[in-house]
Amino acid sequence: MTQSAERFGAKTLDGDGRPRYDVVVVGAGAAGLSAALVLGRSGRKVLVLDGGEPRNAPAEASHGFFTRDGVQPGEMLKIGREQLGRYPNVEYRTGRATQASGADGAFEVTLEDGEVVSARKLVLATGVFDELPERPGFRELWGKGVYHCPYCHGWEMRGRPLAVLASPGTAFDRVALIRNWSRDLALLTDGEGGLSGADRRRLDALSVPVYEERISRLEGDPARPGGGLERVVFEGGAALEREGVFHVPPQRQRSGLAGSIGCELAAPVPTVEFVKADPMTRETTVAGVYAAGDAVRAPGQSVVLASASGAAAAYVLNHALAIQDAKDEVAAAPSAKGDLGRAAG
């Protein structure tokens, strides 16, 4: 087998007979597939693990991604997986990673079927889970009338009667943002008090009514194209006719893998938890472990931003591997051994 064939296609095993990869990418959403694509095109042996349940699966379409605006999220991921198929050095598997251990250059990843594989580097693109209110309608209408990101869904909801569900501390800023798409707005605080007098006056000046009663349920038809929300019903029985609610729910890590290998997590507020990673390199507090996508803190959460962070992590990671490969090859070269011998003499 030629060196080129060995590098770009054939599987390799570690000293214990387990499959060995340059990189294991955990997560096959936009961030994970983008990282795998860059690494595959760099000639790296890559294993991609797809645990399913992409966060944006309920949405009718994904927006704001150059050349892919309006594509259904599942279709976009399908295209990404198909394009990885061009690279024999990239292996895609459905399944989760349950544990990770080791150190830079020698990681072990345990899969849910019990198999253990080894890798020189890891990319964690495991995403987050949105903790929606446990009341009827929220989960059913998520992505179909209840929305997280106005950059993803605002255009489709432009000019329609909308509501912003937010805590008093963030209420005015969220209202000010959503007004970019519709001036027919109402603020919902879901029973939380504490809206300041200054914010009340500012919202009144913008003609935004405030509803402070706790929400009982959301009503509508999730199957209706273009958004299925019809009304917000409060615990007292009153109802507010709305066609969309924008809400940023609390989020937690979808996977415990980052914590299991020792990556530091941060929670700047009780409702947000993310993996700490260098904003330039995407490397976590554990050397050789990189994180990308919604699992890390970013200016926003969208398919295009997740994809960009996955690619950025792969660029830096591959550069680190390339430098190490070159150093190892120089150290193993006969001329280098001769130089060391002469130096010792």
Short mmCIF file of C-alpha atoms in Angstrom, two decimals:
data_model
loop_
_atom_site.label_atom_id
_atom_site.label_comp_id
_atom_site.label_asym_id
_atom_site.label_seq_id
_atom_site.Cartn_x
_atom_site.Cartn_y
_atom_site.Cartn_z
CA MET A 1 0.00 0.00 0.00
CA THR A 2 1.37 3.40 -0.93
CA GLN A 3 1.79 6.11 1.68
CA SER A 4 -0.85 8.17 -0.12
CA ALA A 5 -3.40 5.35 -0.08
CA GLU A 6 -2.70 4.64 3.57
CA ARG A 7 -3.18 8.25 4.51
CA PHE A 8 -6.27 9.07 2.46
CA GLY A 9 -8.33 5.91 2.63
CA ALA A 10 -7.34 2.87 4.65
CA LYS A 11 -8.32 2.42 8.28
CA THR A 12 -5.61 2.21 10.90
CA LEU A 13 -5.52 0.56 14.30
CA ASP A 14 -3.86 1.63 17.52
CA GLY A 15 -1.54 -0.56 19.59
CA ASP A 16 -4.50 -2.29 21.22
CA GLY A 17 -6.15 -3.12 17.91
CA ARG A 18 -8.82 -0.45 18.16
CA PRO A 19 -9.77 1.86 15.27
CA ARG A 20 -7.57 4.95 15.35
CA TYR A 21 -8.48 8.31 13.83
CA ASP A 22 -6.83 11.65 13.58
CA VAL A 23 -10.06 13.25 14.77
CA VAL A 24 -13.35 12.10 16.20
CA VAL A 25 -16.12 14.65 15.59
CA VAL A 26 -18.97 14.19 18.04
CA GLY A 27 -22.14 15.67 16.59
CA ALA A 28 -23.33 15.86 12.99
CA GLY A 29 -25.22 19.11 12.79
CA ALA A 30 -23.98 22.13 10.86
CA ALA A 31 -20.89 22.56 13.08
CA GLY A 32 -19.87 18.90 13.10
CA LEU A 33 -20.38 18.31 9.39
CA SER A 34 -18.51 21.51 8.49
CA ALA A 35 -15.58 20.49 10.68
CA ALA A 36 -15.57 17.00 9.15
CA LEU A 37 -15.61 18.42 5.62
CA VAL A 38 -12.58 20.63 6.22
CA LEU A 39 -10.71 17.82 7.97
CA GLY A 40 -11.63 15.31 5.27
CA ARG A 41 -10.31 17.63 2.57
CA SER A 42 -7.14 17.96 4.63
CA GLY A 43 -6.52 14.23 4.35
CA ARG A 44 -7.35 13.48 7.96
CA LYS A 45 -8.84 10.20 9.10
CA VAL A 46 -12.11 11.31 10.66
CA LEU A 47 -14.95 9.60 12.46
CA VAL A 48 -18.22 11.55 12.62
CA LEU A 49 -20.77 10.46 15.22
CA ASP A 50 -24.38 11.49 14.62
CA GLY A 51 -26.49 11.30 17.76
CA GLY A 52 -29.59 12.56 15.94
CA GLU A 53 -32.10 15.09 17.27
CA PRO A 54 -30.80 18.26 15.60
CA ARG A 55 -31.97 21.32 17.49
CA ASN A 56 -33.54 23.01 14.47
CA ALA A 57 -35.43 19.91 13.27
CA PRO A 58 -38.88 21.36 14.11
CA ALA A 59 -38.34 24.40 11.86
CA GLU A 60 -39.98 24.44 8.44
CA ALA A 61 -36.88 25.93 6.84
CA SER A 62 -33.43 27.23 7.62
CA HIS A 63 -32.65 30.80 6.65
CA GLY A 64 -29.73 33.17 6.31
CA PHE A 65 -27.23 30.62 4.94
CA PHE A 66 -25.69 31.74 1.65
CA THR A 67 -26.95 29.51 -1.23
CA ARG A 68 -29.16 27.51 1.16
CA ASP A 69 -31.77 30.07 2.23
CA GLY A 70 -35.14 28.40 2.73
CA VAL A 71 -33.87 24.81 2.68
CA GLN A 72 -35.48 22.43 5.16
CA PRO A 73 -32.98 21.67 7.99
CA GLY A 74 -33.07 17.91 7.43
CA GLU A 75 -32.40 18.36 3.72
CA MET A 76 -29.40 20.56 4.44
CA LEU A 77 -27.88 17.92 6.72
CA LYS A 78 -28.61 15.23 4.13
CA ILE A 79 -26.66 17.21 1.52
CA GLY A 80 -23.80 17.62 3.99
CA ARG A 81 -23.63 13.90 4.71
CA GLU A 82 -23.73 13.05 1.01
CA GLN A 83 -20.86 15.40 0.28
CA LEU A 84 -18.75 13.78 3.00
CA GLY A 85 -19.19 10.53 1.09
CA ARG A 86 -16.69 11.77 -1.51
CA TYR A 87 -13.89 11.39 1.02
CA PRO A 88 -12.87 7.79 1.83
CA ASN A 89 -10.92 9.02 4.84
CA VAL A 90 -14.13 10.26 6.54
CA GLU A 91 -16.31 7.68 8.27
CA TYR A 92 -19.87 8.59 9.28
CA ARG A 93 -21.80 6.61 11.89
CA THR A 94 -25.14 7.07 13.61
CA GLY A 95 -24.78 6.77 17.35
CA ARG A 96 -23.63 8.64 20.41
CA ALA A 97 -20.40 8.91 22.31
CA THR A 98 -20.98 8.11 25.97
CA GLN A 99 -17.55 8.85 27.42
CA ALA A 100 -14.22 10.39 26.51
CA SER A 101 -10.87 10.20 28.29
CA GLY A 102 -7.16 10.58 27.67
CA ALA A 103 -4.96 13.49 26.68
CA ASP A 104 -3.90 15.42 23.61
CA GLY A 105 -2.70 12.98 20.97
CA ALA A 106 -4.15 9.92 22.73
CA PHE A 107 -7.87 10.19 23.41
CA GLU A 108 -10.28 7.31 23.86
CA VAL A 109 -13.95 7.63 22.97
CA THR A 110 -16.51 5.06 24.10
CA LEU A 111 -19.51 4.62 21.81
CA GLU A 112 -23.00 3.69 22.98
CA ASP A 113 -22.58 0.15 21.61
CA GLY A 114 -19.54 -0.31 23.85
CA GLU A 115 -16.86 0.02 21.17
CA VAL A 116 -13.84 2.13 22.06
CA VAL A 117 -11.95 4.12 19.42
CA SER A 118 -8.87 6.27 19.74
CA ALA A 119 -8.13 9.71 18.31
CA ARG A 120 -5.41 12.32 18.34
CA LYS A 121 -7.92 15.19 18.60
CA LEU A 122 -11.60 15.65 19.40
CA VAL A 123 -14.21 18.09 18.12
CA LEU A 124 -17.30 18.44 20.30
CA ALA A 125 -20.26 19.73 18.30
CA THR A 126 -22.90 18.31 20.59
CA GLY A 127 -25.21 21.33 20.77
CA VAL A 128 -27.66 22.43 23.45
CA PHE A 129 -31.17 21.57 24.59
CA ASP A 130 -33.84 24.28 24.85
CA GLU A 131 -35.77 24.06 28.11
CA LEU A 132 -39.18 25.30 27.04
CA PRO A 133 -41.95 26.03 29.54
CA GLU A 134 -43.73 22.81 30.53
CA ARG A 135 -47.12 24.02 29.41
CA PRO A 136 -49.32 22.94 26.52
CA GLY A 137 -48.39 24.32 23.15
CA PHE A 138 -44.81 25.42 23.71
CA ARG A 139 -43.06 22.23 22.61
CA GLU A 140 -45.67 21.48 19.93
CA LEU A 141 -45.33 24.93 18.37
CA TRP A 142 -41.55 25.25 18.77
CA GLY A 143 -40.25 26.36 15.36
CA LYS A 144 -43.84 26.60 14.10
CA GLY A 145 -45.12 29.64 15.96
CA VAL A 146 -42.70 29.90 18.88
CA TYR A 147 -39.30 31.08 17.69
CA HIS A 148 -35.84 31.61 19.14
CA CYS A 149 -34.08 33.63 16.46
CA PRO A 150 -35.55 36.59 14.55
CA TYR A 151 -32.72 36.37 12.00
CA CYS A 152 -33.94 32.86 11.17
CA HIS A 153 -37.70 33.51 11.24
CA GLY A 154 -38.30 37.27 11.39
CA TRP A 155 -38.76 37.81 7.66
CA GLU A 156 -41.49 35.19 7.46
CA MET A 157 -43.28 36.81 10.45
CA ARG A 158 -42.84 40.41 9.31
CA GLY A 159 -45.75 42.75 9.92
CA ARG A 160 -47.78 40.11 11.78
CA PRO A 161 -49.10 40.33 15.36
CA LEU A 162 -46.27 39.02 17.51
CA ALA A 163 -45.33 38.69 21.17
CA VAL A 164 -42.01 38.74 22.98
CA LEU A 165 -41.74 36.43 25.98
CA ALA A 166 -38.88 37.68 28.14
CA SER A 167 -37.87 38.32 31.72
CA PRO A 168 -38.01 41.93 32.92
CA GLY A 169 -34.23 42.28 32.79
CA THR A 170 -34.03 41.59 29.04
CA ALA A 171 -37.52 42.66 27.99
CA PHE A 172 -36.83 46.07 26.48
CA ASP A 173 -33.82 44.93 24.46
CA ARG A 174 -35.74 41.97 23.03
CA VAL A 175 -38.73 44.14 22.14
CA ALA A 176 -36.44 46.69 20.48
CA LEU A 177 -34.91 43.91 18.35
CA ILE A 178 -38.16 42.24 17.28
CA ARG A 179 -39.64 45.64 16.31
CA ASN A 180 -37.28 45.47 13.35
CA TRP A 181 -39.73 42.96 11.79
CA SER A 182 -43.11 43.97 13.25
CA ARG A 183 -44.52 46.94 15.15
CA ASP A 184 -47.57 44.95 16.25
CA LEU A 185 -45.94 43.70 19.44
CA ALA A 186 -46.88 42.71 22.97
CA LEU A 187 -44.57 41.86 25.85
CA LEU A 188 -45.25 38.76 27.95
CA THR A 189 -43.46 38.37 31.30
CA ASP A 190 -45.23 35.10 32.30
CA GLY A 191 -45.92 36.20 35.85
CA GLU A 192 -42.50 37.66 36.59
CA GLY A 193 -42.62 41.02 38.32
CA GLY A 194 -39.82 43.55 38.41
CA LEU A 195 -40.22 45.47 35.16
CA SER A 196 -38.67 48.84 35.94
CA GLY A 197 -40.58 52.07 35.75
CA ALA A 198 -38.17 53.33 33.11
CA ASP A 199 -38.80 50.27 30.92
CA ARG A 200 -42.55 50.61 31.36
CA ARG A 201 -42.39 54.18 30.15
CA ARG A 202 -40.19 53.25 27.19
CA LEU A 203 -42.48 50.39 26.18
CA ASP A 204 -45.50 52.65 26.51
CA ALA A 205 -43.81 55.21 24.27
CA LEU A 206 -43.37 52.42 21.68
CA SER A 207 -47.06 51.41 22.05
CA VAL A 208 -46.09 47.94 23.31
CA PRO A 209 -48.61 46.58 25.84
CA VAL A 210 -47.31 44.50 28.75
CA TYR A 211 -49.04 41.29 29.88
CA GLU A 212 -47.71 40.14 33.25
CA GLU A 213 -50.10 37.29 33.98
CA ARG A 214 -48.76 33.74 33.94
CA ILE A 215 -49.34 31.87 30.68
CA SER A 216 -51.58 28.79 30.83
CA ARG A 217 -51.10 27.49 27.29
CA LEU A 218 -50.56 28.31 23.66
CA GLU A 219 -53.19 27.38 21.11
CA GLY A 220 -52.85 26.78 17.41
CA ASP A 221 -52.21 24.24 14.69
CA PRO A 222 -48.54 23.14 14.37
CA ALA A 223 -49.30 21.64 10.95
CA ARG A 224 -50.38 24.92 9.42
CA PRO A 225 -47.74 26.21 6.97
CA GLY A 226 -46.18 29.56 7.80
CA GLY A 227 -46.71 29.35 11.56
CA GLY A 228 -49.47 27.71 13.55
CA LEU A 229 -49.83 29.88 16.65
CA GLU A 230 -53.26 31.45 17.09
CA ARG A 231 -53.46 32.73 20.64
CA VAL A 232 -51.83 32.95 24.06
CA VAL A 233 -54.14 31.92 26.89
CA PHE A 234 -53.45 33.20 30.41
CA GLU A 235 -54.23 31.45 33.70
CA GLY A 236 -57.13 33.81 34.39
CA GLY A 237 -58.77 32.71 31.14
CA ALA A 238 -58.07 35.81 29.06
CA ALA A 239 -56.60 35.24 25.60
CA LEU A 240 -54.34 37.31 23.36
CA GLU A 241 -54.50 36.71 19.62
CA ARG A 242 -50.95 36.38 18.28
CA GLU A 243 -49.35 34.64 15.30
CA GLY A 244 -45.84 34.30 16.70
CA VAL A 245 -43.97 34.39 20.01
CA PHE A 246 -40.23 35.08 20.16
CA HIS A 247 -38.63 33.52 23.20
CA VAL A 248 -35.03 32.72 24.24
CA PRO A 249 -35.43 29.75 26.61
CA PRO A 250 -32.90 28.48 29.14
CA GLN A 251 -30.37 26.12 27.58
CA ARG A 252 -28.29 23.24 28.87
CA GLN A 253 -25.65 21.10 27.23
CA ARG A 254 -27.21 18.29 25.20
CA SER A 255 -24.30 15.98 26.06
CA GLY A 256 -22.24 15.49 29.19
CA LEU A 257 -19.18 14.55 27.15
CA ALA A 258 -17.36 17.86 27.59
CA GLY A 259 -17.64 17.64 31.35
CA SER A 260 -16.62 13.99 31.42
CA ILE A 261 -13.27 14.74 29.81
CA GLY A 262 -12.64 17.76 32.03
CA CYS A 263 -13.59 20.70 29.80
CA GLU A 264 -14.52 23.74 31.82
CA LEU A 265 -18.10 24.91 31.52
CA ALA A 266 -19.34 28.42 32.16
CA ALA A 267 -22.74 29.67 33.25
CA PRO A 268 -22.74 33.48 33.16
CA VAL A 269 -26.40 33.36 34.15
CA PRO A 270 -28.34 30.43 35.63
CA THR A 271 -30.26 29.91 32.39
CA VAL A 272 -27.26 29.51 30.07
CA GLU A 273 -24.46 26.91 30.11
CA PHE A 274 -21.72 26.64 27.51
CA VAL A 275 -18.34 24.99 26.96
CA LYS A 276 -15.49 27.44 27.41
CA ALA A 277 -13.37 27.64 24.27
CA ASP A 278 -10.84 30.09 22.87
CA PRO A 279 -12.78 32.43 20.55
CA MET A 280 -10.02 32.25 17.92
CA THR A 281 -8.89 28.62 18.00
CA ARG A 282 -12.08 26.98 19.42
CA GLU A 283 -9.83 24.86 21.66
CA THR A 284 -11.37 24.14 25.06
CA THR A 285 -9.59 24.20 28.42
CA VAL A 286 -8.47 20.61 27.65
CA ALA A 287 -5.62 20.57 25.12
CA GLY A 288 -6.58 18.80 21.91
CA VAL A 289 -10.32 19.09 22.49
CA TYR A 290 -12.16 21.64 20.37
CA ALA A 291 -15.78 22.77 20.61
CA ALA A 292 -18.01 24.31 17.99
CA GLY A 293 -21.62 25.22 17.31
CA ASP A 294 -24.29 26.07 19.85
CA ALA A 295 -22.41 24.26 22.63
CA VAL A 296 -19.99 27.20 22.86
CA ARG A 297 -20.70 30.85 23.48
CA ALA A 298 -21.16 32.84 20.27
CA PRO A 299 -22.61 36.18 19.15
CA GLY A 300 -25.74 34.29 18.14
CA GLN A 301 -27.09 30.85 17.30
CA SER A 302 -27.82 29.97 13.70
CA VAL A 303 -26.88 27.40 11.10
CA VAL A 304 -24.42 29.72 9.37
CA LEU A 305 -22.66 30.68 12.61
CA ALA A 306 -22.48 27.05 13.76
CA SER A 307 -21.07 26.01 10.38
CA ALA A 308 -18.45 28.77 10.51
CA SER A 309 -17.31 27.79 14.00
CA GLY A 310 -16.96 24.14 12.98
CA ALA A 311 -14.84 25.08 9.98
CA ALA A 312 -12.70 27.43 12.09
CA ALA A 313 -12.02 24.71 14.65
CA ALA A 314 -11.00 22.34 11.86
CA TYR A 315 -8.58 24.85 10.32
CA VAL A 316 -6.75 25.34 13.62
CA LEU A 317 -6.85 21.65 14.51
CA ASN A 318 -5.46 20.51 11.17
CA HIS A 319 -2.66 23.08 11.39
CA ALA A 320 -1.69 21.70 14.81
CA LEU A 321 -1.67 18.15 13.45
CA ALA A 322 0.38 19.17 10.41
CA ILE A 323 3.05 20.80 12.56
CA GLN A 324 3.21 17.78 14.86
CA ASP A 325 3.41 15.37 11.90
CA ALA A 326 6.29 17.32 10.42
CA LYS A 327 8.17 17.44 13.73
CA ASP A 328 7.71 13.70 14.24
CA GLU A 329 8.96 12.95 10.75
CA VAL A 330 12.02 15.17 11.19
CA ALA A 331 12.83 13.52 14.51
CA ALA A 332 12.58 10.06 12.92
CA ALA A 333 14.70 10.91 9.87
CA PRO A 334 18.17 9.26 9.70
CA SER A 335 19.85 12.64 9.32
CA ALA A 336 18.24 13.82 12.52
CA LYS A 337 19.44 10.71 14.36
CA GLY A 338 22.93 11.29 13.04
CA ASP A 339 22.89 14.86 14.22
CA LEU A 340 21.78 13.72 17.65
CA GLY A 341 24.59 11.14 17.76
CA ARG A 342 27.22 13.68 16.79
CA ALA A 343 25.87 16.10 19.35
CA ALA A 344 26.06 13.43 22.05
CA GLY A 345 29.66 12.61 21.07
#
